[in-house]
CSV table of C-alpha atoms in Angstrom, one decimal:
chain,number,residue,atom,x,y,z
A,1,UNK,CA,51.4,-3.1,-28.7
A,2,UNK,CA,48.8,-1.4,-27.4
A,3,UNK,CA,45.9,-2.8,-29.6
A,4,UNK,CA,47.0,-6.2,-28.7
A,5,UNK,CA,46.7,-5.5,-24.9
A,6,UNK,CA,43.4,-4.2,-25.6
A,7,UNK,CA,42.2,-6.8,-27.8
A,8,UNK,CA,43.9,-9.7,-25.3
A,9,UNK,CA,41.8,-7.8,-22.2
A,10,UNK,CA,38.7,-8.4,-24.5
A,11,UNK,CA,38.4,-11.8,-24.8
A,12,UNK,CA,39.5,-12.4,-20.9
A,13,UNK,CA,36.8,-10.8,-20.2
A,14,UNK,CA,34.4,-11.7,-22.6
A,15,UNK,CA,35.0,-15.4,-21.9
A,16,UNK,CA,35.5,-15.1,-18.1
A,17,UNK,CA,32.5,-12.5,-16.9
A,18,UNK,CA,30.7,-15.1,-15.9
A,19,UNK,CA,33.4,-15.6,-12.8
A,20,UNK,CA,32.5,-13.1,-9.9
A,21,UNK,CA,35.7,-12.6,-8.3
A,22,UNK,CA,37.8,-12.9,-11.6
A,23,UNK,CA,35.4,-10.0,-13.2
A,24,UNK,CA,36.0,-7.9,-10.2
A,25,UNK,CA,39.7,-7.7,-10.6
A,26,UNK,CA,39.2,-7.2,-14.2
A,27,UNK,CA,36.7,-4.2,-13.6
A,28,UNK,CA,39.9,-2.5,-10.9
A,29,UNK,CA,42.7,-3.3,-13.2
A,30,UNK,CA,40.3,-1.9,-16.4
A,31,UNK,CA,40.3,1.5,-14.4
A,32,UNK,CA,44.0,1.1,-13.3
A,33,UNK,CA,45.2,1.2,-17.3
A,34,UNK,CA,42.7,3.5,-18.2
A,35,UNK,CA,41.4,1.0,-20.6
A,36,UNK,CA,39.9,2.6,-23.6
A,37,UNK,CA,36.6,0.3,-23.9
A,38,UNK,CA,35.8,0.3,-20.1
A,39,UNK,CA,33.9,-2.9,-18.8
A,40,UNK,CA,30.2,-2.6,-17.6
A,41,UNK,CA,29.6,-5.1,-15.1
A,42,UNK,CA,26.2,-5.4,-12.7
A,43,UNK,CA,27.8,-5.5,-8.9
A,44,UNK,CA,24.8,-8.6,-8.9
A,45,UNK,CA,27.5,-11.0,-10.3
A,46,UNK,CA,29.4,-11.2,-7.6
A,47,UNK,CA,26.9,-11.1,-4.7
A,48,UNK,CA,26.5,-14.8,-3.7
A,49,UNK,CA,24.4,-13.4,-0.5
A,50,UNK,CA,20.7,-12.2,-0.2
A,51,UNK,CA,20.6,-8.6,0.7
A,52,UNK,CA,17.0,-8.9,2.5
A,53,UNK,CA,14.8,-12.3,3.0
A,54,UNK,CA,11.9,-10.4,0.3
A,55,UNK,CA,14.1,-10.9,-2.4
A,56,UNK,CA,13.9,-7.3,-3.3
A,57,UNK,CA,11.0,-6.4,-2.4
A,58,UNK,CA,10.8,-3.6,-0.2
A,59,UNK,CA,8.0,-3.4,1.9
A,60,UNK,CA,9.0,-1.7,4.8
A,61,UNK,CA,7.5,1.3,6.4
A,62,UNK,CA,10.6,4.1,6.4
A,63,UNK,CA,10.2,5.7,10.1
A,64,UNK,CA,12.3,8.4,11.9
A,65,UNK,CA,14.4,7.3,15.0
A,66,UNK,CA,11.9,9.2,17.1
A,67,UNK,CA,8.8,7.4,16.1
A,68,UNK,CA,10.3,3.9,16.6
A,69,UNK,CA,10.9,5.2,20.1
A,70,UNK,CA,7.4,6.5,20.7
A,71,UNK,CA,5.9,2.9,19.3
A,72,UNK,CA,8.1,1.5,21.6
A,73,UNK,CA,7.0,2.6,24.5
A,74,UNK,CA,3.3,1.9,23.6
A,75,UNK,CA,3.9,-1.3,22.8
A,76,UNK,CA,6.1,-1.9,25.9
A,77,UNK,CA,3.6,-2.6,28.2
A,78,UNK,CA,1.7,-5.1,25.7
A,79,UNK,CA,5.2,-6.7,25.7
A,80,UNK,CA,5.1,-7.2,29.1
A,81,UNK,CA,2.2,-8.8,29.1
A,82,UNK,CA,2.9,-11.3,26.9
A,83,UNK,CA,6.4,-12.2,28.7
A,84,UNK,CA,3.9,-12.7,32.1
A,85,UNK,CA,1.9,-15.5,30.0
A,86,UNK,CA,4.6,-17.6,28.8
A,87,UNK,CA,6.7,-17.2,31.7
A,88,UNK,CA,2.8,-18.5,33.5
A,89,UNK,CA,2.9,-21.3,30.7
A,90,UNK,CA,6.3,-22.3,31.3
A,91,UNK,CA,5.4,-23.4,34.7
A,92,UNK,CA,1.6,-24.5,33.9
A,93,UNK,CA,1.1,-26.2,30.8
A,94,UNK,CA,2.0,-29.7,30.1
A,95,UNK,CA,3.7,-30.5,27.0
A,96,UNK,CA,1.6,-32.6,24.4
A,97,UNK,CA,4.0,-35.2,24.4
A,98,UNK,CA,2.1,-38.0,21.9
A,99,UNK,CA,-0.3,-37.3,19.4
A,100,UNK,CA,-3.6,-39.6,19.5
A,101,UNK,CA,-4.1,-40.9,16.1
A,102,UNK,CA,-7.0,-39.9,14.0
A,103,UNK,CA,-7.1,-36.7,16.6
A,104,UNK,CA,-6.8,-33.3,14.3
A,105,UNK,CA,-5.0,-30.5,16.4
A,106,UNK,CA,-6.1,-27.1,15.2
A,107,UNK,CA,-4.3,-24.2,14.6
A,108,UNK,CA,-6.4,-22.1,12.8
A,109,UNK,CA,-9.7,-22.4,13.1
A,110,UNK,CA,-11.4,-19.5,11.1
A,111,UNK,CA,-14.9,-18.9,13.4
A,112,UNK,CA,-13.8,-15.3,14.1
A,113,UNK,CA,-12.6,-12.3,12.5
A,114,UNK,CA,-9.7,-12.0,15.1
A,115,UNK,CA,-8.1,-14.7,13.6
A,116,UNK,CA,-7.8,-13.3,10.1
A,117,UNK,CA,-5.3,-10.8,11.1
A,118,UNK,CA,-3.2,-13.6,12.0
A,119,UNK,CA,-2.7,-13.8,8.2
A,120,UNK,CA,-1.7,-11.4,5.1
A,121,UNK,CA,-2.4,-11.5,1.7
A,122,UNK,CA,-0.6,-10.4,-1.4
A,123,UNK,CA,-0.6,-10.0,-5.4
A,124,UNK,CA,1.2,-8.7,-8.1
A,125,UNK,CA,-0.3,-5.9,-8.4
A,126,UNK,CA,0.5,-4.8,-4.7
A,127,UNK,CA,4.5,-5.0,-6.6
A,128,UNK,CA,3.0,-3.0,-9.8
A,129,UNK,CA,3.9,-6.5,-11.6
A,130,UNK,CA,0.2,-7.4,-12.6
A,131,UNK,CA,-3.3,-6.4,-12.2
A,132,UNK,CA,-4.3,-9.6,-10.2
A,133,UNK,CA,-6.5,-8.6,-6.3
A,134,UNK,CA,-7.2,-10.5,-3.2
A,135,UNK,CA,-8.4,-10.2,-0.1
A,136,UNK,CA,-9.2,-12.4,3.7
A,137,UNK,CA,-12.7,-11.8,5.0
A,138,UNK,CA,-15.1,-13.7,6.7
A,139,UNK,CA,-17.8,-15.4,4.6
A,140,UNK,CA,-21.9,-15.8,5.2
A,141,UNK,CA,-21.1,-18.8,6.5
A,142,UNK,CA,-18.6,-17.7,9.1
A,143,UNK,CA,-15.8,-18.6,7.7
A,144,UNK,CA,-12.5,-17.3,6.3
A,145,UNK,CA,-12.9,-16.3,2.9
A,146,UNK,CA,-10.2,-16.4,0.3
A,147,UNK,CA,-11.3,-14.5,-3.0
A,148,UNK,CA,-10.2,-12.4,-5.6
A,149,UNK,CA,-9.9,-11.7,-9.3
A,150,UNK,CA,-6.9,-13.3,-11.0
A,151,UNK,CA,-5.1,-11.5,-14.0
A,152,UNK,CA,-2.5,-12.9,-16.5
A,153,UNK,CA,-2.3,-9.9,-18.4
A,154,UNK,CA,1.2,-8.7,-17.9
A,155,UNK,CA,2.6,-5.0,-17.7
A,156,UNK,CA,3.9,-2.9,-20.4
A,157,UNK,CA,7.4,-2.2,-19.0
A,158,UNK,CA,9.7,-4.6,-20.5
A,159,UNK,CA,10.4,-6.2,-17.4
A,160,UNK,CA,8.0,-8.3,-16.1
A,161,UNK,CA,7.3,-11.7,-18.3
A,162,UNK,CA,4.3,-13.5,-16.4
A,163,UNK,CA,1.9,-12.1,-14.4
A,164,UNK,CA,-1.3,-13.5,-12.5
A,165,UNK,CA,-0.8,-14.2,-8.5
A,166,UNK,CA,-2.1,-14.3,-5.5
A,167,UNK,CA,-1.6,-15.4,-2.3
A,168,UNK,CA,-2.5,-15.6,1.7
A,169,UNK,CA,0.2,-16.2,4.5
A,170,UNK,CA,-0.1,-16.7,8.3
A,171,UNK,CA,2.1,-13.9,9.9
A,172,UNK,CA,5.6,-15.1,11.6
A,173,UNK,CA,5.1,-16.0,15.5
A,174,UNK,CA,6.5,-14.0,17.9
A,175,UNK,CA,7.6,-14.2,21.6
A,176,UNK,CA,7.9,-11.6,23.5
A,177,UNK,CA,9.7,-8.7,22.9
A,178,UNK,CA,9.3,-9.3,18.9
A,179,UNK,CA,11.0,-12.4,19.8
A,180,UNK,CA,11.2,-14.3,16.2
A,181,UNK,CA,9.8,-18.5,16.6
A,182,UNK,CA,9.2,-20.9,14.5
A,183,UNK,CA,6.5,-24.2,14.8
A,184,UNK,CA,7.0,-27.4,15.8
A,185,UNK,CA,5.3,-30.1,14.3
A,186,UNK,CA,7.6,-32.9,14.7
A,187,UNK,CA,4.5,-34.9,16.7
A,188,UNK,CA,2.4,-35.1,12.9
A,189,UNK,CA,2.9,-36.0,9.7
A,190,UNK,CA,-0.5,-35.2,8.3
A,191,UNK,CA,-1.6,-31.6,7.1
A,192,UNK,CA,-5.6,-31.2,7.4
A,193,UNK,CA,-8.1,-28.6,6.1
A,194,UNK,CA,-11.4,-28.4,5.3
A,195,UNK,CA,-12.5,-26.2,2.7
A,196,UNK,CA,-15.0,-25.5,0.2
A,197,UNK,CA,-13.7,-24.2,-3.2
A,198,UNK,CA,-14.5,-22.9,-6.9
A,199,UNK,CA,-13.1,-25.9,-8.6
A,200,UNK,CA,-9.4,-24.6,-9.1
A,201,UNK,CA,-6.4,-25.7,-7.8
A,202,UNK,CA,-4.9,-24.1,-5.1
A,203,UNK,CA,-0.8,-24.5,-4.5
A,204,UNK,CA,-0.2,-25.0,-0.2
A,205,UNK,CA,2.6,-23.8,0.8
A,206,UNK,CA,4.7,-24.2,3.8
A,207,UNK,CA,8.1,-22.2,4.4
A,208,UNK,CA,10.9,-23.3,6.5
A,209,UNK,CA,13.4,-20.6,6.9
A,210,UNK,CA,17.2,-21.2,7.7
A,211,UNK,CA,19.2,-19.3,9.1
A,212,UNK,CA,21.7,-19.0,6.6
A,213,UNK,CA,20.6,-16.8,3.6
A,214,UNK,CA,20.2,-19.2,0.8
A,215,UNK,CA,17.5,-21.2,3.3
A,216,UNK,CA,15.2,-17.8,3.4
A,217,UNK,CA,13.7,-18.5,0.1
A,218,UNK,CA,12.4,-22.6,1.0
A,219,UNK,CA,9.2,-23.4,0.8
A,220,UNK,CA,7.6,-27.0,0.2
A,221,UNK,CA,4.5,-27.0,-2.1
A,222,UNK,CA,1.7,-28.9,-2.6
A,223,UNK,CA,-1.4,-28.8,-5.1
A,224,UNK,CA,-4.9,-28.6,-3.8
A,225,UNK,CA,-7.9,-29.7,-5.9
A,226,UNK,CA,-11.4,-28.5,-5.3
A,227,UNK,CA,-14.2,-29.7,-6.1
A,228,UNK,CA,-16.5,-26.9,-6.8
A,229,UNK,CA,-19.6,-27.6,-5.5
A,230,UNK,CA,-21.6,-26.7,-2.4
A,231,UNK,CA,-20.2,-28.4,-0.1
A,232,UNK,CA,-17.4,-28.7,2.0
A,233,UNK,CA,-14.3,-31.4,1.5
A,234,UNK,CA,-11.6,-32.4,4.1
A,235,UNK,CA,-8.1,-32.7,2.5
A,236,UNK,CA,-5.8,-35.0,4.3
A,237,UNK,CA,-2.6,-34.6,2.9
A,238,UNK,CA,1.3,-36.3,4.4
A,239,UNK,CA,3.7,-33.8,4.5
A,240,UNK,CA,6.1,-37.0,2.8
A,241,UNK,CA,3.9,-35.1,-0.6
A,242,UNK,CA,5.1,-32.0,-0.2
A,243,UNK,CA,7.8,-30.7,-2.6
A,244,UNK,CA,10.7,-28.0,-2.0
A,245,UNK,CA,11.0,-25.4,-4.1
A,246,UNK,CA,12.9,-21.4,-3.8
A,247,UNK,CA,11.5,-18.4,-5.7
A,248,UNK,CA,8.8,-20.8,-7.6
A,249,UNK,CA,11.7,-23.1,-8.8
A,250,UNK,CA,11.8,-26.6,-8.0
A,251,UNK,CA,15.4,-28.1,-6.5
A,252,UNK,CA,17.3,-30.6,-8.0
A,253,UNK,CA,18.2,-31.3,-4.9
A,254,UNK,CA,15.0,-32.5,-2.2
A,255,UNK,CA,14.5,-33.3,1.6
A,256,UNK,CA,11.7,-33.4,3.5
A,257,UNK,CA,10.4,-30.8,5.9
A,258,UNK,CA,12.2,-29.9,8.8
A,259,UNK,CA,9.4,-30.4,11.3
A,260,UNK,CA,11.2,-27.6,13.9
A,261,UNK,CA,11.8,-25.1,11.4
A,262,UNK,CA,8.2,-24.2,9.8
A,263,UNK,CA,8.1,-20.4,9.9
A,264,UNK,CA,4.7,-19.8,7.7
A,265,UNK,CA,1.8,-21.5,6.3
A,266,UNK,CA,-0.1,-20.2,3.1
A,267,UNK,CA,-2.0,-20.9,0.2
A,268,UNK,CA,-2.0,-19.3,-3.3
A,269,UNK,CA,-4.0,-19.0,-6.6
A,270,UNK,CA,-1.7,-19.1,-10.2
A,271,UNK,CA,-3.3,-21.5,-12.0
A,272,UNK,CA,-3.2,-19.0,-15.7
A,273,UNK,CA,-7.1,-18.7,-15.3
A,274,UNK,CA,-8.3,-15.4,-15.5
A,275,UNK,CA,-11.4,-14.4,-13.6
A,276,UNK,CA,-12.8,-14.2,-10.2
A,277,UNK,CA,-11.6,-17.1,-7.9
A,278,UNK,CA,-13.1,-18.2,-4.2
A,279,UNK,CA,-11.9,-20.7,-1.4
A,280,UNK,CA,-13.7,-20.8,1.9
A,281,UNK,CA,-11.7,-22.6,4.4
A,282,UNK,CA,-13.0,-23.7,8.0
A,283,UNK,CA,-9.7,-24.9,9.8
A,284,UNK,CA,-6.4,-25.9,8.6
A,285,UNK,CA,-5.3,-28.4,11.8
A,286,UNK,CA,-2.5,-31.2,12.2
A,287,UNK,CA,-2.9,-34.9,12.4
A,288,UNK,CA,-0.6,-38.1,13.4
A,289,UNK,CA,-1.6,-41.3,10.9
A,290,UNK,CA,-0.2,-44.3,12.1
A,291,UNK,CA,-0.8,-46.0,8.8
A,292,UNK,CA,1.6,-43.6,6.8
A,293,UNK,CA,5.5,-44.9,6.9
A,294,UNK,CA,6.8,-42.6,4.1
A,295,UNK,CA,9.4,-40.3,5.2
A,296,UNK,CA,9.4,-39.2,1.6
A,297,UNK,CA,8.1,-39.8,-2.0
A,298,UNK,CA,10.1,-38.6,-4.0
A,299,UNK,CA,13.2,-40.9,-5.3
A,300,UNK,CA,16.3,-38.8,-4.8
A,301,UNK,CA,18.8,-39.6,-7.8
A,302,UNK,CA,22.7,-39.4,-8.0
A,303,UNK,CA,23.3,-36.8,-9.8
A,304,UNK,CA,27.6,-35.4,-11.3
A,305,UNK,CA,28.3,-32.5,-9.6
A,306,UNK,CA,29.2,-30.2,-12.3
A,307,UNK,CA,25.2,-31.0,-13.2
A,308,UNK,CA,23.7,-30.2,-9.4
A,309,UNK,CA,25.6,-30.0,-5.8
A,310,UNK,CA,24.5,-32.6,-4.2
């Protein structure tokens, strides 16, 4: 009688371990009967929540109570500062209210080193998952400088399958008081940028985190095509283009940008060719085109739900 408990337990769980909550109660009720096999299962299967908005990656710096106190306090009274000017905005500044067509509204304009540490940069070797380098500086020209050396070559570990990343990222806005904000760009529907490149293709990306967890990952992409020569090209391109995708996957299901919710702006270099790559960029701004009416191009199609939720 035994054997055929065992053996009936085995295909349960064999055929239902890809349910969360049904493998769970298997896993208790396996150490209940002392089962003889016992049941290995990753606690991952039945986490439908994102621990940390990374995605496992652990980047922060471990500090003692005491030192998060101490940096406290010296950054209190730049805090303080910063709550004078936008309470002295508040009353001040006038709202842009329209946007003048064919007008490009900056908001990076990369004449000064101070505004490169308004950005970060990142590869996969910073994650020991590649050999790939980059870095922000300012070029001859005065101008923010994008270069690097990209490397598909991918580590022995057993892990990792692909390798060869980089990438740049403006730095979340904060209010005073470490006050998380996000932009609004519900005025424009044109991104702008003027740039002088290698003759790859760069992917933009802009991220619009959610609230909830499984927003944190949603970013809207778009390709970027140099030309390569020695001079510089202005890319005009409708955010109706742009493309959402989370963790390098594109969704089933797409939307267009939420215009309130744009947390980061970035650009990165994957395109699988090894060797040294460089993008100069002069501004990335914002522009309102009368003559674009598409809310988005991309035709949305009806789809069962056991395929996609939608």
């Amino acid at each position: 009688m035994t054997v055929l408990r065992n053996d009936f337990i085995k295909t349960v769980i064999r055929s239902c371990r890809q349910y969360s909550v049904l493998c769970k109660s298997l896993y208790s009720y396996n150490h209940l009967i002392k089962f003889n096999n016992p049941v290995i299962i990753n606690t991952q299967r039945w986490l439908f929540w994102e621990k940390e908005r990374k995605g496992g990656y652990d980047t922060t710096i471990k500090q003692s109570n005491w030192e998060h106190i101490r940096n406290g306090f010296k950054e209190l009274k730049n805090e303080l500062k910063l709550f004078a000017e936008e309470i002295k905005e508040l009353i001040i500044t006038d709202p842009v209210l329209i946007s003048r067509p064919g007008e490009v509204d900056l908001l990076w304009l990369f004449n000064d080193a101070n505004v490169l540490d308004k950005f970060v940069t990142t590869s996969d070797s910073d994650h020991n998952e590649g050999f790939s380098t980059c870095s922000l500086d300012m070029s001859p020209a005065g101008r923010a400088k994008f270069h690097g050396y990209l490397d598909t070559k991918v580590p022995k570990d057993g892990k990792i399958k692909k390798a060869g990343y980089c990438g740049m990222r403006s730095k979340i806005i904060r209010k005073s008081f470490k006050r998380a904000s996000t932009y609004n760009w519900h005025l424009y529907n044109t991104l702008v940028l003027k740039v002088r490149g290698d003759g790859r293709s760069y992917l933009l990306n802009i991220s619009c985190e959610g609230y909830y967890d499984i927003t944190w990952n949603d970013i809207y992409h778009y390709v970027l095509y140099t030309r390569g020569g020695p001079y510089w090209q202005i890319a005009k391109i409708p955010f109706s283009k742009f493309v959402l995708g989370s963790k390098g996957r594109i969704q089933d299901k797409q939307n267009r940008i939420r215009f309130d919710r744009v947390t980061h702006f970035g650009i990165s270099c994957g395109d699988k060719i090894v060797g040294r790559f460089d993008l100069e960029i002069e501004y990335v701004g914002l522009e309102f085109d009368p003559t674009h009416e598409e809310e988005f191009a991309y035709e949305m199609y009806k789809t069962d739900k056991y395929i996609v939720g939608v």
